[in-house]
XYZ file of C-alpha atoms in Angstrom:
750
model
C -36.149 38.538 42.012
C -38.073 38.902 45.116
C -42.337 37.481 44.575
C -43.397 40.297 46.205
C -41.279 42.539 43.274
C -43.480 41.222 40.852
C -44.986 42.617 38.762
C -48.802 41.368 38.017
C -47.310 40.725 34.296
C -44.829 38.909 35.442
C -46.639 36.769 37.878
C -49.240 35.860 34.625
C -45.893 34.930 32.149
C -44.007 32.408 34.858
C -47.427 31.067 35.870
C -47.874 30.725 31.758
C -45.130 29.681 31.878
C -44.944 26.692 34.419
C -48.379 25.303 32.685
C -45.520 24.734 29.573
C -43.202 23.070 31.560
C -44.821 20.434 33.791
C -47.002 19.570 30.646
C -43.396 18.819 29.118
C -42.088 17.215 31.567
C -44.952 14.890 31.983
C -44.931 14.189 28.241
C -40.734 14.168 28.636
C -41.407 11.591 31.464
C -44.021 9.798 29.207
C -41.355 8.813 26.466
C -38.377 8.167 28.967
C -40.883 5.463 29.971
C -41.390 4.462 26.244
C -38.145 4.182 25.049
C -37.128 2.797 28.152
C -39.760 0.252 27.643
C -38.594 -0.921 23.840
C -34.881 -0.773 24.790
C -35.276 -3.728 27.192
C -37.513 -5.850 24.236
C -34.607 -4.246 22.176
C -32.525 -6.095 23.709
C -34.343 -9.084 24.927
C -34.919 -10.130 20.686
C -31.232 -9.498 20.302
C -32.353 -6.285 17.632
C -29.591 -4.998 15.424
C -26.918 -2.960 17.991
C -27.053 -0.449 15.760
C -30.869 0.210 16.867
C -30.200 -0.536 20.339
C -27.142 2.575 20.026
C -29.875 4.457 18.898
C -33.052 4.074 21.458
C -30.611 3.713 24.341
C -28.944 7.633 23.483
C -32.316 9.048 22.917
C -32.975 7.115 26.678
C -30.092 9.187 28.135
C -30.603 12.289 26.233
C -33.567 12.654 27.847
C -32.927 11.188 31.354
C -30.222 14.559 30.935
C -33.177 16.934 30.480
C -34.355 16.780 33.777
C -32.673 20.324 34.227
C -33.544 22.872 31.641
C -35.585 20.765 29.888
C -36.710 24.383 28.676
C -35.257 27.793 28.746
C -36.773 29.979 25.503
C -40.148 30.640 23.368
C -40.364 32.549 20.451
C -43.566 34.260 19.155
C -43.924 34.430 15.708
C -45.362 38.110 14.100
C -47.870 35.055 12.700
C -48.749 34.682 15.832
C -47.476 30.841 16.084
C -45.425 29.945 19.151
C -42.574 27.486 19.506
C -40.634 26.732 22.529
C -37.179 26.012 22.350
C -35.176 23.595 24.829
C -32.234 21.160 25.572
C -33.705 18.553 23.809
C -36.780 18.561 21.066
C -40.237 16.094 21.953
C -43.281 15.678 19.689
C -46.403 15.602 21.191
C -49.169 13.688 21.935
C -50.561 14.003 17.972
C -47.968 13.509 15.989
C -49.020 15.078 13.229
C -48.656 18.508 15.027
C -45.527 20.493 15.677
C -43.097 19.123 18.171
C -43.983 20.300 20.956
C -40.411 21.370 22.220
C -38.271 22.232 19.939
C -34.453 21.202 20.161
C -32.292 23.716 20.276
C -29.922 22.280 17.299
C -33.132 22.838 15.549
C -32.770 25.027 12.337
C -36.325 26.298 13.626
C -34.789 26.974 16.325
C -32.766 28.998 15.404
C -33.963 32.266 16.041
C -33.843 32.446 19.233
C -30.335 33.145 18.732
C -29.825 35.163 15.799
C -32.765 37.169 15.810
C -32.396 41.227 16.276
C -34.518 43.924 16.565
C -32.929 45.723 13.133
C -32.906 41.620 12.113
C -36.134 40.217 13.772
C -35.884 37.054 11.216
C -40.895 37.175 11.669
C -40.410 37.130 15.240
C -42.249 39.322 17.267
C -40.998 38.209 21.093
C -37.714 36.472 22.614
C -38.774 35.224 25.777
C -35.367 33.285 28.009
C -37.366 30.718 30.231
C -35.501 30.675 33.632
C -36.428 27.567 35.670
C -35.252 24.987 38.829
C -35.311 21.202 38.165
C -39.363 21.687 37.279
C -40.017 25.031 38.370
C -40.129 28.553 36.482
C -38.721 31.445 38.341
C -38.536 33.405 35.996
C -38.179 35.097 33.012
C -36.977 38.355 30.929
C -38.856 38.711 26.976
C -37.337 41.177 24.398
C -39.850 43.038 22.024
C -38.247 42.594 18.869
C -39.268 45.911 17.649
C -36.105 47.681 16.981
C -36.402 49.990 19.925
C -33.030 50.377 21.610
C -30.723 47.489 20.032
C -27.386 46.711 21.469
C -26.669 43.874 18.771
C -26.552 41.114 21.902
C -30.000 38.802 21.826
C -30.964 37.644 25.223
C -28.836 40.718 27.157
C -31.102 40.314 30.445
C -30.405 36.834 30.645
C -27.179 36.955 28.638
C -25.576 39.422 31.929
C -27.199 37.699 34.792
C -26.125 34.209 33.286
C -22.508 36.500 33.245
C -23.628 37.457 36.682
C -23.418 34.460 38.792
C -20.748 33.296 40.992
C -18.751 30.856 39.360
C -18.887 26.952 40.921
C -15.576 26.457 39.102
C -17.026 23.811 36.543
C -17.791 24.935 33.508
C -21.980 25.089 32.679
C -23.574 25.083 29.179
C -25.287 28.473 27.674
C -27.595 27.472 25.205
C -29.853 29.511 26.772
C -27.689 32.941 25.774
C -25.337 31.487 22.840
C -25.573 35.213 20.213
C -25.367 35.287 17.162
C -22.209 35.536 16.270
C -21.346 32.211 18.034
C -24.688 30.543 17.129
C -22.893 31.839 13.608
C -19.558 29.150 14.565
C -21.017 26.681 16.334
C -23.578 25.721 12.568
C -20.945 26.709 10.497
C -20.614 24.589 7.408
C -18.051 20.667 9.028
C -16.530 20.905 5.800
C -12.658 21.780 6.023
C -10.835 23.735 8.876
C -12.191 26.284 10.899
C -9.980 28.154 12.628
C -11.754 30.929 15.032
C -10.306 34.111 17.202
C -10.977 35.167 19.833
C -9.990 37.082 22.746
C -10.896 36.273 26.893
C -14.766 36.064 27.457
C -15.496 35.917 23.891
C -16.856 32.449 24.483
C -14.807 30.087 22.489
C -15.035 27.364 24.543
C -18.228 27.421 24.685
C -18.591 27.680 21.109
C -16.338 24.261 20.557
C -18.729 22.077 23.360
C -21.953 23.364 22.219
C -21.193 23.135 18.199
C -19.480 19.252 18.786
C -23.372 19.200 20.231
C -24.732 19.993 17.173
C -22.400 18.380 14.870
C -23.325 15.238 16.257
C -27.108 16.148 16.007
C -26.711 17.117 12.293
C -23.869 15.105 11.120
C -25.401 11.541 12.135
C -22.424 9.563 11.029
C -19.752 11.649 14.111
C -21.394 9.555 16.300
C -20.448 6.131 15.097
C -16.965 7.423 14.304
C -16.541 10.101 18.378
C -15.461 13.468 17.490
C -12.335 14.351 19.687
C -12.152 16.923 21.990
C -8.432 18.578 22.532
C -7.704 20.674 25.682
C -4.712 22.079 26.958
C -4.529 20.180 30.758
C -6.226 17.460 32.221
C -7.629 20.242 34.617
C -8.868 22.869 31.955
C -10.240 18.971 30.182
C -12.247 18.680 34.160
C -13.062 22.588 34.135
C -15.327 21.619 30.662
C -16.007 18.203 31.226
C -20.229 18.118 32.270
C -20.664 20.523 29.387
C -21.178 17.656 26.120
C -22.367 15.040 28.316
C -25.157 18.427 29.726
C -25.855 18.232 26.376
C -26.950 15.191 25.734
C -23.788 13.888 24.012
C -21.718 11.021 25.182
C -19.666 9.590 21.686
C -16.675 12.423 22.151
C -13.575 11.812 23.854
C -11.794 14.471 25.894
C -7.975 14.819 25.415
C -4.468 16.573 25.643
C -2.423 15.951 22.798
C 0.386 14.222 25.956
C -1.963 11.880 26.445
C -3.413 10.890 22.780
C -1.104 7.826 22.360
C -2.297 4.934 24.673
C 0.102 4.234 26.963
C 2.230 6.854 26.945
C 2.532 9.397 29.840
C 4.663 12.533 29.711
C 7.153 12.389 32.704
C 9.350 14.945 33.045
C 9.608 18.457 31.609
C 12.292 19.708 28.990
C 14.081 22.692 27.612
C 11.594 25.494 26.045
C 14.569 25.696 23.061
C 14.877 21.453 22.692
C 10.550 21.567 22.845
C 10.147 24.265 19.854
C 13.474 21.927 17.813
C 10.837 18.886 18.355
C 7.694 21.102 17.326
C 8.605 22.011 14.075
C 7.323 20.290 11.135
C 11.023 19.428 9.574
C 10.425 15.712 11.965
C 7.779 14.578 9.078
C 10.193 14.265 7.083
C 12.649 13.228 8.729
C 10.859 10.118 9.781
C 10.140 9.416 6.000
C 13.698 9.199 5.709
C 14.831 7.045 9.374
C 12.052 5.399 8.317
C 12.845 4.118 4.730
C 16.487 3.386 5.625
C 14.736 0.671 8.147
C 14.139 -1.057 4.763
C 16.087 -4.092 4.153
C 18.202 -3.652 0.611
C 17.019 -5.677 -1.883
C 19.785 -8.641 -2.334
C 19.848 -12.757 -3.330
C 18.331 -14.463 -0.417
C 19.261 -18.478 0.900
C 16.191 -20.252 1.957
C 16.264 -23.833 3.509
C 13.065 -25.810 3.610
C 12.443 -29.551 2.987
C 16.310 -30.315 3.742
C 16.849 -28.279 0.415
C 18.470 -24.397 -0.315
C 16.833 -22.479 -1.917
C 17.915 -19.110 -3.783
C 15.298 -16.211 -4.212
C 17.532 -13.837 -7.177
C 18.347 -10.564 -6.455
C 15.952 -9.097 -8.970
C 13.114 -10.985 -7.144
C 13.877 -9.160 -4.041
C 13.951 -6.417 -5.439
C 10.363 -6.827 -7.430
C 9.074 -7.978 -4.345
C 10.218 -4.748 -1.943
C 9.268 -2.172 -4.642
C 5.543 -4.021 -4.477
C 5.714 -4.327 -1.247
C 6.718 -0.833 0.402
C 4.259 1.487 -2.353
C 1.962 3.418 -0.092
C 2.095 1.561 2.863
C 3.836 1.563 6.820
C 7.348 -0.150 7.084
C 5.343 -2.655 9.052
C 2.482 -3.527 6.851
C 5.143 -3.843 3.880
C 7.493 -6.263 6.047
C 3.747 -8.451 6.183
C 3.345 -8.071 2.080
C 6.851 -8.804 1.912
C 6.485 -11.748 4.091
C 3.607 -12.670 1.796
C 4.832 -12.849 -1.457
C 8.441 -14.577 -0.294
C 6.385 -18.093 0.820
C 5.053 -17.481 -2.733
C 7.434 -16.951 -4.698
C 9.233 -19.941 -2.543
C 6.616 -22.519 -2.489
C 6.454 -21.516 -6.916
C 10.671 -22.310 -6.039
C 10.142 -25.411 -4.463
C 7.336 -26.309 -7.522
C 9.439 -25.197 -10.154
C 12.419 -27.853 -8.371
C 9.922 -30.439 -7.937
C 8.733 -30.229 -11.481
C 12.705 -30.682 -13.175
C 13.292 -33.946 -10.956
C 10.109 -35.314 -11.588
C 11.155 -34.808 -15.225
C 14.540 -36.683 -13.869
C 13.648 -39.087 -12.604
C 12.032 -40.877 -16.475
C 15.754 -41.050 -16.897
C 15.690 -43.331 -14.113
C 16.288 -41.007 -10.177
C 13.559 -42.329 -8.444
C 15.642 -41.825 -5.200
C 15.335 -38.061 -5.923
C 11.653 -37.944 -6.213
C 11.511 -39.557 -3.674
C 12.989 -37.303 -1.299
C 10.983 -34.313 -2.798
C 8.026 -36.089 -1.654
C 9.002 -36.331 1.504
C 8.620 -32.011 1.866
C 5.110 -32.170 -0.704
C 1.670 -31.693 0.828
C 0.380 -35.165 2.342
C 3.872 -36.744 2.930
C 4.042 -39.167 -0.937
C 2.544 -38.947 -4.196
C -0.424 -39.709 -4.580
C -3.593 -40.053 -6.644
C -3.555 -35.979 -8.944
C -3.268 -33.663 -11.518
C 0.909 -33.700 -11.229
C 0.640 -37.532 -11.857
C -0.151 -36.517 -15.269
C 2.273 -33.779 -15.849
C 4.220 -33.741 -12.982
C 2.839 -29.493 -12.308
C 1.609 -28.708 -8.789
C -2.182 -27.686 -9.258
C -3.134 -24.097 -8.298
C -4.896 -25.833 -4.616
C -1.779 -27.988 -3.672
C 1.087 -24.311 -4.445
C -1.668 -23.116 -2.191
C -1.601 -25.725 0.509
C 2.641 -25.477 0.354
C 2.733 -21.402 0.573
C 0.608 -22.184 3.865
C 2.991 -24.502 5.202
C 5.912 -22.458 4.220
C 4.212 -19.834 6.078
C 3.522 -21.462 9.184
C 7.152 -22.660 9.341
C 9.497 -21.325 12.347
C 12.371 -21.501 10.454
C 11.229 -19.250 7.758
C 9.695 -17.105 10.240
C 13.164 -16.616 11.940
C 14.395 -15.791 8.531
C 12.362 -12.921 7.620
C 12.410 -11.415 11.297
C 16.616 -11.313 10.861
C 16.472 -9.502 7.108
C 13.594 -7.955 7.587
C 13.420 -6.684 11.434
C 9.542 -6.101 13.683
C 10.505 -2.258 15.239
C 9.364 -0.918 18.082
C 8.524 3.188 17.656
C 9.952 4.079 21.561
C 13.128 1.894 21.433
C 13.236 3.341 17.438
C 12.930 7.268 18.232
C 14.675 6.679 21.641
C 17.773 5.387 18.909
C 16.922 8.061 16.947
C 17.203 11.364 19.631
C 20.195 10.048 21.042
C 22.485 9.594 17.823
C 23.986 12.728 15.998
C 25.402 10.293 13.617
C 21.532 9.282 12.991
C 20.773 13.275 13.820
C 23.438 14.247 11.005
C 22.629 11.773 8.643
C 18.208 11.990 8.579
C 18.020 15.554 9.977
C 20.410 18.143 7.724
C 17.702 20.564 7.945
C 18.998 20.388 12.147
C 22.112 22.704 12.938
C 25.113 21.401 14.758
C 24.030 23.017 17.638
C 20.017 21.876 17.711
C 21.324 18.315 17.934
C 23.873 18.978 20.117
C 20.234 19.779 22.223
C 18.743 16.627 21.763
C 20.849 14.682 21.740
C 21.647 16.066 25.051
C 17.743 16.363 26.390
C 18.595 12.088 26.577
C 21.490 12.206 28.655
C 21.778 9.882 31.043
C 19.977 10.767 34.812
C 22.288 11.880 36.576
C 22.418 10.079 40.287
C 20.619 12.344 42.187
C 17.771 12.263 39.639
C 17.319 8.979 40.033
C 14.824 8.310 42.787
C 13.086 11.482 40.944
C 12.870 9.467 37.401
C 12.120 5.866 38.747
C 9.016 8.161 40.290
C 8.027 9.259 37.383
C 4.967 7.858 34.857
C 6.569 5.713 32.288
C 6.040 4.463 28.756
C 4.739 1.111 29.374
C 4.819 0.049 26.260
C 9.089 0.385 26.837
C 8.414 -2.108 29.519
C 8.565 -4.528 27.043
C 10.745 -7.073 25.772
C 14.089 -4.964 24.274
C 13.716 -5.018 20.617
C 15.734 -7.005 17.919
C 19.036 -5.802 16.629
C 18.780 -4.945 12.761
C 20.483 -7.123 10.047
C 24.436 -6.196 10.582
C 24.028 -5.486 13.590
C 25.603 -7.504 16.895
C 23.309 -8.356 20.168
C 26.180 -6.266 21.824
C 25.275 -3.083 19.716
C 21.156 -3.237 19.941
C 22.127 -4.246 23.569
C 24.205 -0.976 24.424
C 21.942 0.984 21.931
C 18.833 0.049 23.495
C 20.601 0.719 27.253
C 22.324 3.973 26.311
C 18.890 5.676 27.986
C 19.546 3.676 30.995
C 22.678 4.171 32.954
C 20.709 3.196 36.531
C 20.398 -0.460 34.837
C 16.373 -0.554 35.588
C 15.387 -2.297 32.571
C 13.044 1.809 32.279
C 14.811 4.229 30.274
C 14.489 8.013 30.524
C 10.734 9.428 30.535
C 9.436 11.348 27.938
C 8.827 15.100 27.857
C 5.839 16.838 26.027
C 7.976 17.715 23.091
C 8.486 13.954 22.421
C 4.385 12.877 21.815
C 4.210 13.608 18.508
C 6.808 12.160 17.274
C 6.551 9.512 19.004
C 3.531 9.446 17.170
C 4.266 10.709 13.873
C 7.336 7.319 14.127
C 4.669 4.435 14.963
C 2.394 5.479 12.476
C 4.847 5.084 9.700
C 5.888 1.957 11.574
C 2.528 0.488 12.034
C 1.491 -2.214 14.016
C 3.378 -4.847 14.031
C 0.248 -7.616 14.241
C -2.976 -7.766 13.100
C -5.522 -5.312 15.148
C -8.317 -6.704 16.754
C -11.092 -4.152 17.624
C -11.572 -4.426 21.721
C -14.419 -6.078 22.872
C -17.785 -4.181 24.426
C -17.618 -0.906 25.299
C -18.615 2.256 23.206
C -17.465 3.906 20.591
C -15.603 6.915 22.073
C -14.046 4.242 24.684
C -12.811 2.291 21.584
C -11.462 5.621 20.164
C -9.651 6.014 23.307
C -8.227 2.601 23.330
C -6.597 2.441 19.567
C -3.487 5.656 18.002
C -5.439 5.346 15.378
C -8.403 5.985 15.160
C -9.738 7.608 12.391
C -12.734 10.762 14.236
C -14.950 11.984 12.338
C -14.068 15.592 13.975
C -11.774 16.442 15.893
C -12.308 19.772 18.218
C -8.794 21.688 19.270
C -9.811 24.645 22.440
C -6.446 26.837 23.167
C -4.899 25.777 19.287
C -1.967 28.892 19.395
C -0.123 26.613 21.689
C -0.090 23.569 19.422
C 3.588 23.246 17.354
C 3.558 21.802 13.639
C 4.389 18.538 15.208
C 0.787 18.529 17.300
C -0.969 19.605 14.508
C 0.083 16.631 12.428
C -1.057 14.629 15.226
C -4.696 16.065 14.991
C -4.744 15.108 10.826
C -3.912 12.133 11.042
C -6.584 11.597 13.561
C -9.242 12.955 11.235
C -7.258 12.631 7.529
C -11.204 14.178 6.494
C -9.561 17.650 8.508
C -13.421 17.910 9.729
C -11.648 20.461 12.652
C -12.774 23.298 14.421
C -10.296 25.036 16.486
C -10.487 27.893 18.441
C -7.949 30.242 20.270
C -6.176 33.063 20.573
C -3.121 33.730 19.563
C -2.167 36.408 21.224
C -2.254 34.444 24.642
C 0.137 31.893 23.674
C 3.201 31.306 25.305
C 4.512 27.479 23.797
C 7.918 27.288 23.155
C 7.555 27.818 18.976
C 7.647 31.114 16.874
C 3.842 31.717 15.432
C 2.669 35.171 16.268
C -0.638 34.279 13.718
C -2.810 31.806 12.692
C -1.441 31.955 9.289
C 1.921 31.263 10.523
C 0.510 29.073 12.915
C -1.084 26.374 10.158
C 0.949 26.867 7.594
C 2.893 24.322 7.680
C -0.617 21.572 8.037
C -3.072 22.699 6.562
C -1.036 25.858 3.768
C -4.093 27.251 2.265
C -7.028 24.890 3.590
C -9.290 26.707 6.259
C -11.296 28.887 6.885
C -10.915 32.040 9.334
C -13.778 33.294 11.638
C -13.887 35.571 14.508
C -15.355 36.384 17.986
C -15.393 40.079 18.611
C -17.028 40.850 21.988
C -15.776 39.700 25.740
C -19.116 38.374 27.934
C -17.264 36.748 30.419
C -14.096 40.306 31.267
C -15.045 43.306 32.803
C -14.538 46.747 30.878
C -12.403 48.154 34.078
C -10.313 45.330 33.883
C -10.053 44.721 29.560
C -8.694 48.775 29.974
C -5.368 47.441 30.918
C -4.240 44.120 28.390
C -3.799 47.284 25.635
C -0.523 47.983 27.050
C 0.188 44.095 27.853
C -0.913 43.071 24.156
C 1.686 46.254 23.041
C 4.390 44.866 24.201
C 3.488 40.756 23.673
C 4.022 42.486 19.967
C 0.202 41.644 18.998
C -1.279 43.126 15.728
C -5.067 42.094 16.763
C -7.484 44.720 17.800
C -8.391 43.601 21.364
C -12.527 42.225 22.249
C -15.014 44.802 22.877
C -16.421 44.364 26.465
C -19.983 44.124 26.783
C -20.430 44.868 31.152
C -19.691 46.532 33.773
C -19.081 45.027 37.132
C -18.688 48.023 38.431
C -15.825 47.548 40.347
C -12.208 49.049 39.605
C -9.300 46.557 39.489
C -6.348 47.566 42.174
C -3.028 47.080 42.653
C -1.509 46.969 46.566
C 2.866 47.138 46.636
C 4.212 44.376 48.528
C 7.762 43.401 49.906
C 9.203 40.161 48.652
C 9.582 39.419 52.859
C 5.230 39.670 53.348
C 4.117 39.032 49.854
C 3.430 35.723 50.992
C 1.353 37.286 54.939
C -0.335 40.418 51.976
C -0.973 37.156 49.414
C -3.126 35.183 52.371
C -4.883 38.496 53.954
C -5.808 39.499 50.085
C -6.936 36.021 49.158
C -9.464 36.353 52.532
C -10.713 39.068 51.640
C -11.858 37.889 48.285
C -13.305 34.766 48.948
C -15.702 36.988 51.777
C -16.386 38.957 49.388
C -17.327 36.031 46.687
C -18.909 33.739 49.163
C -20.361 31.157 47.363
C -18.027 31.760 44.138
C -14.852 30.949 43.367
C -11.277 33.062 43.650
C -8.016 32.124 41.549
C -4.520 32.912 42.246
C -1.959 33.390 39.070
C 1.394 33.398 39.502
C 5.323 32.792 38.188
C 6.212 30.113 37.760
C 8.583 30.292 40.823
C 5.729 31.898 42.834
C 3.646 28.705 43.018
C 4.747 26.455 45.235
C 5.248 28.754 47.714
C 1.946 29.896 47.574
C 0.423 26.604 47.086
C 1.643 26.113 50.586
C 0.096 29.402 52.377
C -3.053 28.810 50.093
C -4.508 25.150 50.309
C -7.445 25.563 49.669
C -7.621 28.634 46.846
C -6.154 26.984 42.641
C -3.091 28.608 43.207
C -1.723 28.312 38.976
C 0.626 29.392 36.708
C -0.501 31.665 33.763
C -0.308 28.648 31.746
C -2.349 26.186 33.402
C -4.758 28.730 33.912
C -6.064 29.048 30.416
C -9.384 28.765 29.360
C -10.528 28.948 33.469
C -12.401 31.631 35.040
C -13.429 32.697 38.691
C -15.314 35.895 40.373
C -12.647 37.066 41.233
C -8.947 36.872 40.577
C -5.329 37.349 42.479
C -2.135 37.888 40.213
C 0.665 37.305 42.632
C 3.786 39.087 41.190
C 3.144 40.312 37.810
C 5.868 41.710 36.887
C 7.799 37.820 37.014
C 5.819 36.261 35.069
C 6.180 39.207 31.904
C 9.797 38.385 33.247
C 8.930 34.542 32.005
C 9.309 33.353 27.882
C 6.581 34.818 26.077
C 5.848 37.019 29.672
C 3.572 39.707 28.146
C 1.187 37.056 26.463
C 0.753 35.235 30.174
C -0.236 38.324 32.244
C -2.767 38.815 29.686
C -4.060 35.398 30.166
C -3.519 36.210 34.311
C -5.368 39.568 33.909
C -8.096 38.653 31.619
C -9.161 35.450 34.143
C -11.998 37.380 36.183
C -15.715 38.187 36.100
C -15.995 40.514 38.652
C -12.568 41.718 40.413
C -9.009 41.596 39.740
C -6.047 42.428 42.573
C -2.612 42.300 42.138
C 0.133 41.494 44.250
C 3.289 43.508 42.915
C 6.889 43.834 44.539
C 8.483 46.453 45.687
C 11.896 47.879 43.398
C-alpha cells in the first residue's frame, strides 16, 4: 500500500506499532549484549557445558530474531494488550508481564485460534508487517462475529500467499490457521499422522511443530530432532525455516542418507524396490543373523603351554546367555568375556589339582604351572595356604587371558566379526540363502533380487566407477566364517566386483533400509566412542544408532515399510509427526491408505489428523484435480481452496517436433509475467533431460522431484506422459498443484 493511500487511522496505527517495535528492538539489543557477556564469563570461568549451551542458544535466538521480531498484537476484552513475536522478551521490570510474547507460549495461542465466532476473550487481532526495524503496515480484525470466514487473519494470510515465491520456504508464524495450530501444539505422546492435500501447509505445520516442541519439551533439544524429507532439493528448500524460528538442535536428512558413510549410487527397478520395501525383511534378518551365531560345542583352548577343554554344555549355556536380547557383536563380546572367565577358572582348578598332587612328590608339575600364573612363581599369598587362588588372582588371570592374542584369534575364528555391507551383499546375491532365510519370497521375487545384484556389464564399468560408493565397503575384506575356506570367502566378497577393483556394486535406495536393519542386528563390532566436540546435532548426524527426541517425516506417504522401521529405530518412544498426502504417493509400494502404510510398523497405535483447507493452490487450478484424483483411485475429498488467482489455467496442444520450442516460449512468457517470482517446469522422466538443456535457467523436474515445492507459475509439459508413468495419475496430481498463481500445460497432439 502506498503511503499516500493510507487513512489517518492506518497512519496512526502504523506509528503506534512503530513505537512499540522501537522499544522491542532496543530491549532485544540490550538482552543480546547481556547474554553475550554472560556467555563469555561462563566460558572463562569454565562453568558447566549445559549452562554454556543454554546461554549460547538464547543468544543465537535473539540474534536471529532481527527480522520479524514483532508480527502480531492481541487486544483483550478487558483492555489488556499483548504483542506476539518470534521470541519472548521480558520487560525491564521483571515482575511485570512479558514485553513480547513468544509465538509458542500458551498465552499467544489465541492469535492463531480466535475467530469471530469463538473470540477466546479477545476484542481484536492485529497483524503487523515489518521490513527489518520498520513497520510497513497493519491488518486489523475485529472479533465481533461479523462476516466470519473461518480463517484467522484472512487479510494477512492472503497477502502473504500473493507474494512472489523466492525458491526458499519462509516461516508462517504470523499466519498459521486454527487447524494448523492445533497440530503444531498437539501432544507428542505417540505417532501423529497428518493427511493434507496440496497447499494445506503440511510442511509449514511440521516445521513449526518442531520449533514448538523444542521449547515446550526442552529435553528434546538434548537429544536433537530428526527431520526426514523426500529429497536433498526439498531439504534445501526448507533449510532456512527452523534456523529462522530459532532452533538448531535439528538434523535434516533423507532416508537415503540416514546411514553415515553410505550413499546411493544407482537406480533400481520399481518391482525390486517394492520387494525390498516390505516389512518381511525384518524377520529375514533375524533368521540370517541368528544363523551367524556359531553352534555350541566343546572348545579346546591352549594357555601357558597347556590344553584346556570347555565342555559343550558349558559353551551352550554361555552362548544362550550371551545372545539373550543382544546384537550379534554385543553377544560375541559377552561370550568372549564369559569364556575368559571360564578358562581362568579352569586354569585355577587344574592348578589346585596339581598342587594336591605335589603333596605326593610332583614338584616339577608345580614349577610348570607357576610359569603361567600371575607373578611367574608361587609367592607368599593365600594360595600358599590351601592351594586355591584368591578372587583377585583369578581376576588378574582373566585379564591376562583377555589380552592374549592367541585367545583373541581363536574367538575371531570361532565367532567372527561381520561387516554389515558385506553380509548384506552375500545374502542378496545368493539364491540358496534367500530361499532359506526369506521363505516369504516367491522364486520369481528371489530371482529379481539376485538379478539386481548381478555383475555390472563391461560397457557400464565407467558409469558405475563414477557413481558414489559405500565408504564403509572400502575397508578390509570380511573374515571367513568358521568352516569356510579363505578362497571361498574371497569369491563371495568378489561376487559383486567383476572388474576386480575392490569396489562393490553401488547401493540403490531400497538397499539402505535393509543395510540399516542388518547393521542394527549385528551391532557395533567395537566399543562406541562419541565423536569429540561439536553440537548435539553434529553428534547425532555422525552416529547411525543415535536416538532422537522426536522425528518429523515429510511426504510420509512415500515411505516403505522398511523405511518406517528406520524411523522407529531412531525414535523408540514413537514421538513422531508424519505429514503427507496419500493421494500424492508415487513410491513403488502399493499402499493407498494411511492404515495400509503404517500397519506393519505402528499397528493401530497412531493418531490421525487432517488439514482440509488449501491456502496455496488457487481455486481455478484445484477445479482440475477431481478427475485426476478419481483416475488415481482416491477416496479422499480434495482440500477446499480459499483463494482465487483470477487466472484460468491454460493448455496448448503442440507436436513432438515443436515441444522444446513451445516450452521455451511459454517459460519466457511466464517469467515475464511473474518477474521477481519463480517459474517451474514439471515433465515426464523421459523428457526432463532435453528440457533441462533447452531451459538451463529454470528448474525442470519430474513429478517426484517436484513434490513439496511451489512456484508462482508452473508449466506442465506432456501431462499425458506423466499420467502414463507408474502411479502416474498421482504424479499428475502433484504436477498440477505446484503453482500459487498460474498453471499452463503443453499437451502433445494425438
